[in-house]
Coordinates of C-alpha atoms and ligand atoms in Angstrom, one line a residue:
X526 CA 138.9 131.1 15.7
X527 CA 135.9 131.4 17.6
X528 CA 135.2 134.8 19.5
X529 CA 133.9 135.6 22.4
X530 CA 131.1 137.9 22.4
X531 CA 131.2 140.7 24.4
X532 CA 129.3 140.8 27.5
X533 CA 126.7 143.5 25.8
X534 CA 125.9 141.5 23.3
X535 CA 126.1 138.3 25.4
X536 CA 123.2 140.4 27.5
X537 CA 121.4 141.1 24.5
X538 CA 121.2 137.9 23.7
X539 CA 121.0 136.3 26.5
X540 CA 118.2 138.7 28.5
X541 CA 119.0 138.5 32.3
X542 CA 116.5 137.1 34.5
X543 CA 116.2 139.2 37.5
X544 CA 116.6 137.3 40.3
X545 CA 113.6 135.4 41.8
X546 CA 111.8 137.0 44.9
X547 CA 112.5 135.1 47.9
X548 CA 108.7 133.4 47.9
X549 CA 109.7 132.4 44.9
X550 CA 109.1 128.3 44.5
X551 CA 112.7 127.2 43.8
X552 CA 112.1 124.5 41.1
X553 CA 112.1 121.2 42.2
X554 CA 115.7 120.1 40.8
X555 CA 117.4 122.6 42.5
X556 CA 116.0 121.9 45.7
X557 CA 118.3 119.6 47.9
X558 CA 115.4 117.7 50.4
X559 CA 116.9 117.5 54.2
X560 CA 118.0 114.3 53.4
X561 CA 118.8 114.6 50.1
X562 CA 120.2 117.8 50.4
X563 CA 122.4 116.7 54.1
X564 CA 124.0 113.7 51.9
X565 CA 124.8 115.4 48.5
X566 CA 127.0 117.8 51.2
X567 CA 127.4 115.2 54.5
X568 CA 127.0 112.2 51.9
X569 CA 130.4 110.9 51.9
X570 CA 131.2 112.1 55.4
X571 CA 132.2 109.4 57.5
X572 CA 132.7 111.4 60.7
X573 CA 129.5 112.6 60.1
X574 CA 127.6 109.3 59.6
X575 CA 128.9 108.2 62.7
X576 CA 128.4 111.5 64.7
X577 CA 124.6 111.3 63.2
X578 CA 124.2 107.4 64.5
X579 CA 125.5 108.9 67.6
X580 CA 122.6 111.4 67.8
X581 CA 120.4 109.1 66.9
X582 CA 120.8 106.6 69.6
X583 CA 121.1 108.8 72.3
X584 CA 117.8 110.4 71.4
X585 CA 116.4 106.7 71.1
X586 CA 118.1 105.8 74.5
X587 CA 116.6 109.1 76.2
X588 CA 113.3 107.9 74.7
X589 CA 113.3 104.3 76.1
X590 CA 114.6 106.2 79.6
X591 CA 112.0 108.4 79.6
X592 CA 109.4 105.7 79.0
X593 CA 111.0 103.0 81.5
X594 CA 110.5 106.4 84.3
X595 CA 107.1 106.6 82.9
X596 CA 106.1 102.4 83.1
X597 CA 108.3 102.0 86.0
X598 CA 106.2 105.3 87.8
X599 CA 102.8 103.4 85.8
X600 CA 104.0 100.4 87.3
X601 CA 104.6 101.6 90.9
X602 CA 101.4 102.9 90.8
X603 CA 98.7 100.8 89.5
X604 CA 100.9 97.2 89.9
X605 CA 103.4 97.8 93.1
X606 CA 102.2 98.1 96.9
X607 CA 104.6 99.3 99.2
X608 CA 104.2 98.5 103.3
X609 CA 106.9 99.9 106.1
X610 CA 107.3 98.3 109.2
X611 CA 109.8 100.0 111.6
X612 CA 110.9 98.4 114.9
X613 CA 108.9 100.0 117.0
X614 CA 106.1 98.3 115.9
X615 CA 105.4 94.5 117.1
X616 CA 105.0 92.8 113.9
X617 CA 108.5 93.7 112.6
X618 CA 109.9 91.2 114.8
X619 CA 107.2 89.0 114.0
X620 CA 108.1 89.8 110.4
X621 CA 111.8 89.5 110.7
X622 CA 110.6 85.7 112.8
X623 CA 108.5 85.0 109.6
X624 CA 111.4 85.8 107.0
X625 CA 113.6 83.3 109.0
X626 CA 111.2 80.5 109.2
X627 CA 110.5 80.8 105.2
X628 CA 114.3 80.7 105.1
X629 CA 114.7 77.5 107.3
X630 CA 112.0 75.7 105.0
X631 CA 113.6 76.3 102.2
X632 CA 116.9 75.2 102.9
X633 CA 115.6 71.8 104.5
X634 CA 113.6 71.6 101.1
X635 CA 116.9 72.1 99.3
X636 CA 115.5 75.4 97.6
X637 CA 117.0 78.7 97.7
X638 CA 116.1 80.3 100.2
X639 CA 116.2 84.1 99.1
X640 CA 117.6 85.5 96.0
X641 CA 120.1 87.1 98.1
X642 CA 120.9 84.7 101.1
X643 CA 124.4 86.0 102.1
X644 CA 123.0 88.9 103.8
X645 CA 122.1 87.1 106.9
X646 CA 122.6 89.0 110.3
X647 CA 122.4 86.8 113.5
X648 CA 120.3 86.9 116.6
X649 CA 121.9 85.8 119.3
X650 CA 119.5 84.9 122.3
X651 CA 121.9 84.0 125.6
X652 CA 119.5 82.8 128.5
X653 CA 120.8 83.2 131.6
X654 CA 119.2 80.9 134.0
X655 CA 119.0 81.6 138.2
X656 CA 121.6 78.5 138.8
X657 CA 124.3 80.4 137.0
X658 CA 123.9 78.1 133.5
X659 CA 123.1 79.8 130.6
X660 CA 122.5 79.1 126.9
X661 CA 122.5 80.5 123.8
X662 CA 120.6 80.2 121.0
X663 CA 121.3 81.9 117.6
X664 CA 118.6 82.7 114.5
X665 CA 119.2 83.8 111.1
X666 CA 117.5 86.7 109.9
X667 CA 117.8 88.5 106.7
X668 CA 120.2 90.9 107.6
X669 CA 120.5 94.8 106.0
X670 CA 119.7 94.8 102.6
X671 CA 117.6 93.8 99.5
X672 CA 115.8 90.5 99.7
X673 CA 113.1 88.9 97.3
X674 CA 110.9 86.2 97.7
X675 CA 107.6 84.8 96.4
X676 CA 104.4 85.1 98.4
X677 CA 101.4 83.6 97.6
X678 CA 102.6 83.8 93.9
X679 CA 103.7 87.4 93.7
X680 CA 107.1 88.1 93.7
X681 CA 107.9 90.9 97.0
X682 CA 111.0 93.1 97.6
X683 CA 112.0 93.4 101.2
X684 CA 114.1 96.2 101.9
X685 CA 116.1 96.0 105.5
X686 CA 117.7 99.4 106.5
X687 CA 119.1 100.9 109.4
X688 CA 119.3 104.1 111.0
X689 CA 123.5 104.5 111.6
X690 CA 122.8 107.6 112.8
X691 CA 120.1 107.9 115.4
X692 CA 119.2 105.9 118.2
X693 CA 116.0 104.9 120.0
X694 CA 115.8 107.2 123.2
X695 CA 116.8 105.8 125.9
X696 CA 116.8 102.2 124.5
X697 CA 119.9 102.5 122.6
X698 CA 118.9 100.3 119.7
X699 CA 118.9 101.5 116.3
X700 CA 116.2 102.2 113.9
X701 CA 115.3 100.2 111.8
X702 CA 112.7 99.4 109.3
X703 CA 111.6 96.9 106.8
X704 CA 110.0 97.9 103.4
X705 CA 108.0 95.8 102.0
X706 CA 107.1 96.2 98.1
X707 CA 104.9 93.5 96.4
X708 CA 104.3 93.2 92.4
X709 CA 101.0 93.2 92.5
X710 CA 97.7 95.0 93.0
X711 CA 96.5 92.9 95.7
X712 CA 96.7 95.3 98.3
X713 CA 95.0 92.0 100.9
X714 CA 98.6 89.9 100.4
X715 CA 99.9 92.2 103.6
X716 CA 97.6 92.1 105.8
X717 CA 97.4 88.3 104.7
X718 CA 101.4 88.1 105.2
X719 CA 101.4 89.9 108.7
X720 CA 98.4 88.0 110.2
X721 CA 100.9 84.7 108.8
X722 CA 103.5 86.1 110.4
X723 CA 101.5 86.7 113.7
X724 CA 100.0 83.3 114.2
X725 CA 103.5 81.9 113.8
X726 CA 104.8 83.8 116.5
X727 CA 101.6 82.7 118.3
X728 CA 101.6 79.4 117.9
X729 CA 105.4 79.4 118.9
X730 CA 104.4 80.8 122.7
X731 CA 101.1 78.9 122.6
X732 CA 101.7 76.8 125.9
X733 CA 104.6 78.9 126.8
X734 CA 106.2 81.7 129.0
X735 CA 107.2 84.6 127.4
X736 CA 109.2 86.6 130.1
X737 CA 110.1 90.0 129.2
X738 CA 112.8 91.7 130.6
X739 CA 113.7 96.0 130.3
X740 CA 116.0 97.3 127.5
X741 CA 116.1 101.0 128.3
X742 CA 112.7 102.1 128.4
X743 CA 111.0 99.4 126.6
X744 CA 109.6 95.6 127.2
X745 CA 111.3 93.0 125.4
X746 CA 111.0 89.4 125.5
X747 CA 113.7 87.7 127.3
X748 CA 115.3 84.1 125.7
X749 CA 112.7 81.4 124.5
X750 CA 109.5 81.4 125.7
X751 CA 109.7 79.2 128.2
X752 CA 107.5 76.1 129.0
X753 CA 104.9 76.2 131.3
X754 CA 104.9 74.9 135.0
X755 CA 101.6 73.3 136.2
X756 CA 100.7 75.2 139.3
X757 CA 100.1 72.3 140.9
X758 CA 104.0 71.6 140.3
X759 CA 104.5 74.3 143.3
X760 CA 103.2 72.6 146.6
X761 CA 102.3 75.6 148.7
X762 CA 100.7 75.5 152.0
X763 CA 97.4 74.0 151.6
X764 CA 94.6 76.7 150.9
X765 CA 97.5 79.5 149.7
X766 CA 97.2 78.6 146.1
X767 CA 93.8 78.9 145.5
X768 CA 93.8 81.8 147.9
X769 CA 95.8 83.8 145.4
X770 CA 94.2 82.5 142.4
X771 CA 90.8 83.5 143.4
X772 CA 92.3 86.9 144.2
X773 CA 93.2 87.5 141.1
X774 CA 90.2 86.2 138.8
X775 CA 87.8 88.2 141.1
X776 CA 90.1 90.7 140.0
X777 CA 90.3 90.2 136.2
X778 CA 86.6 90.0 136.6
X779 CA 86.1 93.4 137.6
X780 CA 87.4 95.5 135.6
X781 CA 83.8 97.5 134.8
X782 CA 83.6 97.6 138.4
X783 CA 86.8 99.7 138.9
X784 CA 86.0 101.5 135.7
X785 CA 82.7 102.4 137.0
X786 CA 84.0 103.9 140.1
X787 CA 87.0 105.6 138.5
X788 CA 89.3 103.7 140.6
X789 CA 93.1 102.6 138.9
X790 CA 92.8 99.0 137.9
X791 CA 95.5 97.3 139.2
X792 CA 96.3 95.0 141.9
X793 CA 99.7 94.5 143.8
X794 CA 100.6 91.2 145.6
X795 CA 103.5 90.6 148.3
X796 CA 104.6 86.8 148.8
X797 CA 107.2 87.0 151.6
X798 CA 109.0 84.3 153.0
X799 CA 112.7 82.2 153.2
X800 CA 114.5 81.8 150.0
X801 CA 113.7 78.7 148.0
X802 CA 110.4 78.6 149.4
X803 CA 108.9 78.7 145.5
X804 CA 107.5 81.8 145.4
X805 CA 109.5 83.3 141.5
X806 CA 107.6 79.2 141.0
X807 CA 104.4 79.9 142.3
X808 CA 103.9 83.5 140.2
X809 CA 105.6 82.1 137.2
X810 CA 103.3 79.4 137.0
X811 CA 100.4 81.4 137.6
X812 CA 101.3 83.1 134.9
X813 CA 101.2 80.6 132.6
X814 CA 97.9 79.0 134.0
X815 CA 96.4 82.8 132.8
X816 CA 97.9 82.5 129.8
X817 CA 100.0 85.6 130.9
X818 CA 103.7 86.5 130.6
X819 CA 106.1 87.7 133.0
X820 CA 107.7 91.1 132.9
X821 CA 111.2 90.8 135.3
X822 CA 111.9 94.0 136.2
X823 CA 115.4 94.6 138.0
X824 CA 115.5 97.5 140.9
X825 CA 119.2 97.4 141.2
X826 CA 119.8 97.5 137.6
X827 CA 122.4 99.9 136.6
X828 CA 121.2 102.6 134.6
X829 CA 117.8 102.0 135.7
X830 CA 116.2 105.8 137.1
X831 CA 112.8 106.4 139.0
X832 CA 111.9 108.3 135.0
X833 CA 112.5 104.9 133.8
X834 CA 111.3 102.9 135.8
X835 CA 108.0 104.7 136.3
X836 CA 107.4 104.6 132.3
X837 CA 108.2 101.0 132.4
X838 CA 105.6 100.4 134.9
X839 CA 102.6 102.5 132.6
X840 CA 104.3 100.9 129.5
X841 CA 103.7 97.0 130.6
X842 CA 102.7 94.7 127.8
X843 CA 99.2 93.5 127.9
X844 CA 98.2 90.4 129.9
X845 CA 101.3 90.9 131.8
X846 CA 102.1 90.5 135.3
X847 CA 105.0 92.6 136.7
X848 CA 107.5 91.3 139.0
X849 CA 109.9 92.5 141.4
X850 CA 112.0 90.6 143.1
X851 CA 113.8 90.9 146.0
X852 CA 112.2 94.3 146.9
X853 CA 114.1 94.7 150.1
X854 CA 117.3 94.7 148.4
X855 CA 116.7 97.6 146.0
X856 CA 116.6 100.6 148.7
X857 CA 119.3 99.1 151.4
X858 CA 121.8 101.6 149.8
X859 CA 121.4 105.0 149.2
X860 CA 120.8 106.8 146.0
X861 CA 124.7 107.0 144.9
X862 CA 124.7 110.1 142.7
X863 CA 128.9 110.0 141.0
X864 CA 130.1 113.1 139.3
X865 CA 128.8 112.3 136.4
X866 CA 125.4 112.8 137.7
X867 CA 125.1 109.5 137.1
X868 CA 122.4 108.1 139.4
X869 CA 122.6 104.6 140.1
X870 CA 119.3 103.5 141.7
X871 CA 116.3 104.8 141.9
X872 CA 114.6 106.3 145.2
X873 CA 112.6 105.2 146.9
X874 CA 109.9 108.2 146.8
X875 CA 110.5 107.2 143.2
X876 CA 109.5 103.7 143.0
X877 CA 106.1 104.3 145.5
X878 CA 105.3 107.3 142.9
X879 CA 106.0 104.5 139.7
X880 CA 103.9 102.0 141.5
X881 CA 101.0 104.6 142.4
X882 CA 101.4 107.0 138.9
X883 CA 99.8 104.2 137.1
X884 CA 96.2 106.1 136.5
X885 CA 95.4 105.4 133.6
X886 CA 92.5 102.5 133.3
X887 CA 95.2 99.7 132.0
X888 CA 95.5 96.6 133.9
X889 CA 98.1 96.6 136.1
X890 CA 99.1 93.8 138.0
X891 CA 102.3 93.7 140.2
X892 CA 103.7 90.8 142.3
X893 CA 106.7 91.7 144.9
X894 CA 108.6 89.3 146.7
X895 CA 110.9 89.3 149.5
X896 CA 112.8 87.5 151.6
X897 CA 112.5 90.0 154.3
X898 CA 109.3 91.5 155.4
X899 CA 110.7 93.4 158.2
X900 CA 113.1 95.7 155.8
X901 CA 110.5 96.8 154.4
X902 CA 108.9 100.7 154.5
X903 CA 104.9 100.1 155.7
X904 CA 104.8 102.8 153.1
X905 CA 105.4 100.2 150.5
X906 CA 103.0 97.3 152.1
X907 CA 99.9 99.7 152.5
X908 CA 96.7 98.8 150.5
X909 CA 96.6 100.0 146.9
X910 CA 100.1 99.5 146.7
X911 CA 100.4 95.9 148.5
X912 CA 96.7 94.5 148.2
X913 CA 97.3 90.7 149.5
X914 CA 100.2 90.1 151.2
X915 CA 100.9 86.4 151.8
X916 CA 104.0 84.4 153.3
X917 CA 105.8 81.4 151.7
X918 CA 107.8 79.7 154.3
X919 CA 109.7 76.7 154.7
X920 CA 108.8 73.3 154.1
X921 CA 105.7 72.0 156.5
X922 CA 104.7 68.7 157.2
X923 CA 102.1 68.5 155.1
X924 CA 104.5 70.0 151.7
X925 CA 106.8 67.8 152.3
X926 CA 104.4 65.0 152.0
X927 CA 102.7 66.2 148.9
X928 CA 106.4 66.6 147.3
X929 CA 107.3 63.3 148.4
X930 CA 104.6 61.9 146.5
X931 CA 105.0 63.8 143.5
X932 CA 108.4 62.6 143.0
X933 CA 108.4 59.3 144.0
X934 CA 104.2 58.1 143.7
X935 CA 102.2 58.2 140.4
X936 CA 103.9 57.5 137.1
X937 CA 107.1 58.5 138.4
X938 CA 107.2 55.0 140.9
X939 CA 109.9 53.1 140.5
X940 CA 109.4 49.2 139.7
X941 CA 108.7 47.6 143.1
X942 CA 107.2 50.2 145.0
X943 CA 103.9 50.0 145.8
X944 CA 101.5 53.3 146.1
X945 CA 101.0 51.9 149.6
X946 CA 104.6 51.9 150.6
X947 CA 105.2 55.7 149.0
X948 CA 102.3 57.1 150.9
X949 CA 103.5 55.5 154.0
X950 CA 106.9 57.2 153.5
X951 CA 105.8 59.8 152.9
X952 CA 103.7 59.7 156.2
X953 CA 107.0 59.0 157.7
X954 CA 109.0 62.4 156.2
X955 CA 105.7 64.3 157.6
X956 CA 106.6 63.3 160.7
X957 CA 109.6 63.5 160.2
X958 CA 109.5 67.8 159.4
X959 CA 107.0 68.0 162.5
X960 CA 109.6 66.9 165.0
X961 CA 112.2 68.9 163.8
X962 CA 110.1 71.9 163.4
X963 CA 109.1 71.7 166.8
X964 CA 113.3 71.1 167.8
X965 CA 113.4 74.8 165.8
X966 CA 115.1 73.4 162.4
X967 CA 113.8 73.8 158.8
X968 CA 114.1 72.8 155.9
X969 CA 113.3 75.0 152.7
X970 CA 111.0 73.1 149.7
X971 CA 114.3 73.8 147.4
X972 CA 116.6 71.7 149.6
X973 CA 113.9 68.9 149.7
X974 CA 113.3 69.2 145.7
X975 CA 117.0 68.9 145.3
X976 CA 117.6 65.8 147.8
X977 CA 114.4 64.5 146.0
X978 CA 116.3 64.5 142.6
X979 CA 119.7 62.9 144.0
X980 CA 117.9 59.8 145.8
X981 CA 116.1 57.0 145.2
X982 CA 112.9 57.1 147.6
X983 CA 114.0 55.1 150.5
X984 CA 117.7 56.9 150.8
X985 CA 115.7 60.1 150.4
X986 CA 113.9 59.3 153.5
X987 CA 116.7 57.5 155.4
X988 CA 119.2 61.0 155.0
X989 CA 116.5 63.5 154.8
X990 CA 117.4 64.5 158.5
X991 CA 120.4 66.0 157.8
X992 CA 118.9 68.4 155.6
X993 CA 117.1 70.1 158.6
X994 CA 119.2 73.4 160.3
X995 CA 118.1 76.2 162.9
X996 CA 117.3 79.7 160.8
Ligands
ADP510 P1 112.0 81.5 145.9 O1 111.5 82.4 144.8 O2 111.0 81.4 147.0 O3 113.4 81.8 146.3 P2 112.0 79.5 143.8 O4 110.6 79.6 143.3 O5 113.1 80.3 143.1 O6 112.0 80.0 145.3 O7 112.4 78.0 144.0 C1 113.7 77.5 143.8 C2 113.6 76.0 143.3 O8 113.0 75.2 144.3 C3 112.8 75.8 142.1 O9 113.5 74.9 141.2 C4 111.5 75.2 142.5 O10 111.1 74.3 141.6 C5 111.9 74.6 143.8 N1 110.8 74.9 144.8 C6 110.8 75.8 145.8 N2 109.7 75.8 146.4 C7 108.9 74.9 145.9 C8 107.6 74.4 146.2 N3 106.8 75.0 147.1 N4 107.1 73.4 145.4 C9 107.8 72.9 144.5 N5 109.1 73.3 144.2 C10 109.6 74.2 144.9

């Protein structure tokens, strides 16, 4: 039977090896490496394998976020160019205009138009016109939202967001801006883009009458541009045309010479006279020979206040004329004050302070017109605040005749009239105004431009005495 030694004689044998110092190098076969030594006790650990795959994508995943931060922050920087337009400024409507227009191309091209076409907001533009008719007109913009298109061959990110929260002061329209990101280092593609969108906005009045009418405190324009009227269209008085045109180029000529002296440079203009007489015509279309637009501006408006009216006379457009219509009509009433403190028209210390406050060495041109001169304070007709005054009256003899042949001579002759027998007629109707002028009746150029339209020259002349009343 075997024995057992004892554990003397086992030691005696068998000499102890004291146990190694720490530093001690471990021989190689006892030493589990990480991996080695994590599978011989994780080895067949399933929960583990998975738990370690785990780990292992998430740290791969945070790497590959990191790094997208980084590129996309690399990118951003040396590849993207950012631009912000906020409504304030002009070119985001031109912008907004341009966006449109690339929109409309496309779709009659059959491409798609923006990556994200459903977010479309609508402009509605209603144009009210003076006979009571209006109509509306609608455009698509890109509306709130992301949008992408291709300019030029880089691809751009417009961003539309707006302010829910704040207003414009006084205005009441929202804030809004545009962000404009481009991929790609050509920092030239914006100002390229903007100038686009400029010309097309341009090119779309060239020819045309922008009128602009007050929102709040601000200009904006007013419906479609409008086409122009030749000036010879409104048949004036002879001389009274030119009178006023000469006026005002003298004055557009000198603007060193009011710099020079330190005097405001602005010029106001009355034309009094009978409704219908053509004087909203007559400026309008001087306008538009001057290649200048019309700014409406509405004393009886509610809501308007001498603070807001006198910034919207020093906050004008450029190459604008101002015009106020029907000037007596603004101060019949009192200022109505309700308990509110809502004021509902201006004063009229108010209005003379707008119309003089203007000190600043901006053009200023401002053209008034009334029906009824004698309502009106000689405070508000003096010189600097009224420079020419002139009156458009009813039709005279000679109008008359120079209507009559614009309508019925020329081109517009019908078949079987000779330019003989119009100018006679139209000698006739001369005659015709002269007589009853001097019998006391009238007849304003409206009446006669609307009798013109209904008849056929002869009838025109046969009826055109009943036309005539005592005013
Ligand atoms: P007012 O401002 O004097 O009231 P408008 O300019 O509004 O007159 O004219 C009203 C209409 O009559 C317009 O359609 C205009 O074409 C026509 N009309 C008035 N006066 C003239 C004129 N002198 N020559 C040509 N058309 C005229």
């Amino acid at each position: 039977m075997a024995s057992v030694p004892p554990a003397q004689d086992a030691a005696a044998t068998h000499p102890v090896t004291p146990a190694p110092p720490a530093s001690t190098t471990i021989p190689a076969e006892h030493v589990a490496q990480p991996g080695s030594f994590l599978s011989s006790v994780f080895g067949d650990n399933p929960y583990f394998q998975a738990g370690f795959g785990l780990m292992g994508m998430g740290v791969g995943l945070t790497v590959l976020r990191q790094g997208l931060v980084w590129g996309t922050t690399a990118l951003r920087r040396r590849m993207l160019v950012s631009l912000e337009i906020n409504n304030k400024d002009r070119s985001y409507e031109w912008f907004l205009a341009w966006m449109s227009r690339q929109n409309q191309v496309a779709q009659q091209s059959a491409r798609v138009p923006w990556v994200r076409s459903h977010q479309l907001s609508v402009e509605t533009i209603v144009e009210q016109r003076k006979n009571g008719s209006s109509s509306a007109l609608f455009n698509l913009v890109a509306g709130p939202g992301t949008h992408y298109f291709n300019f030029r061959g880089a691809w751009m990110q417009v961003k539309r967001e707006r302010e829910t929260r704040s207003m414009q002061l006084m205005s009441g329209v929202p804030w809004e801006t545009v962000t404009l990101t481009a991929l790609s280092r050509d920092r030239f593609l914006f100002p390229q883009l903007l100038a686009e969108a400029r010309d097309l906005a341009m090119r779309g009045n060239e020819g045309k009458l922008v009128v602009h009418t007050a929102w709040g405190i601000e200009w904006k324009p007013f419906g479609q541009p409008r086409r122009k009227r030749p000036l010879q269209s409104v048949v004036l008085e002879p001389g009274v045309s030119s009178r006023i045109e000469t006026d005002i180029k003298a004055f557009l000529d000198r603007r060193k010479w009011y710099a020079d002296r330190g005097i405001p440079y602005r010029r106001g203009y009355l034309l009094y006279g009978p409704p219908g007489s053509g004087k909203t015509s007559f400026i309008q279309a001087l306008a538009g020979s001057l290649s200048y637009d019309i700014c409406l501006l509405n004393l009886s408006e509610r809501g308007m206040t001498d603070d807001k009216l006198f910034h919207l006379l020093s906050n004008a457009p450029e190459r604008s004329f101002i015009l106020i219509e029907d000037i007596d009509a603004a101060f019949n009433k009192r200022v109505q004050t309700s308990e509110d403190g809502y004021q509902s028209s201006i004063t009229f210390s108010g209005f003379l302070n707008a119309l003089d406050g203007v000190a600043s060495g901006e053009e200023r041109i401002i053209f008034m017109t009334t029906n009824h001169l004698e309502k009106l304070d000689p405070a508000l007709i003096r010189p600097g605040r009224v420079d020419l005054a002139q009156v458009i009256d009813d039709a005279s003899p000679a109008q008359a005749r120079l209507l009559f042949n614009q309508f019925y001579g020329g081109s517009f002759k019908v078949t079987g009239l000779s330019d003989d027998a119009v100018q006679a007629m139209a000698s006739e109707l001369h005659d015709i105004v002269s007589d009853e002028l001097s019998a006391g009746k009238r007849v304003s150029m409206a009446a006669l431009q609307g009798h013109f339209i209904l008849h056929e020259a002869k009838d025109a002349l046969a009826s055109c005495r009943d036309l005539f009343a005592r005013r």
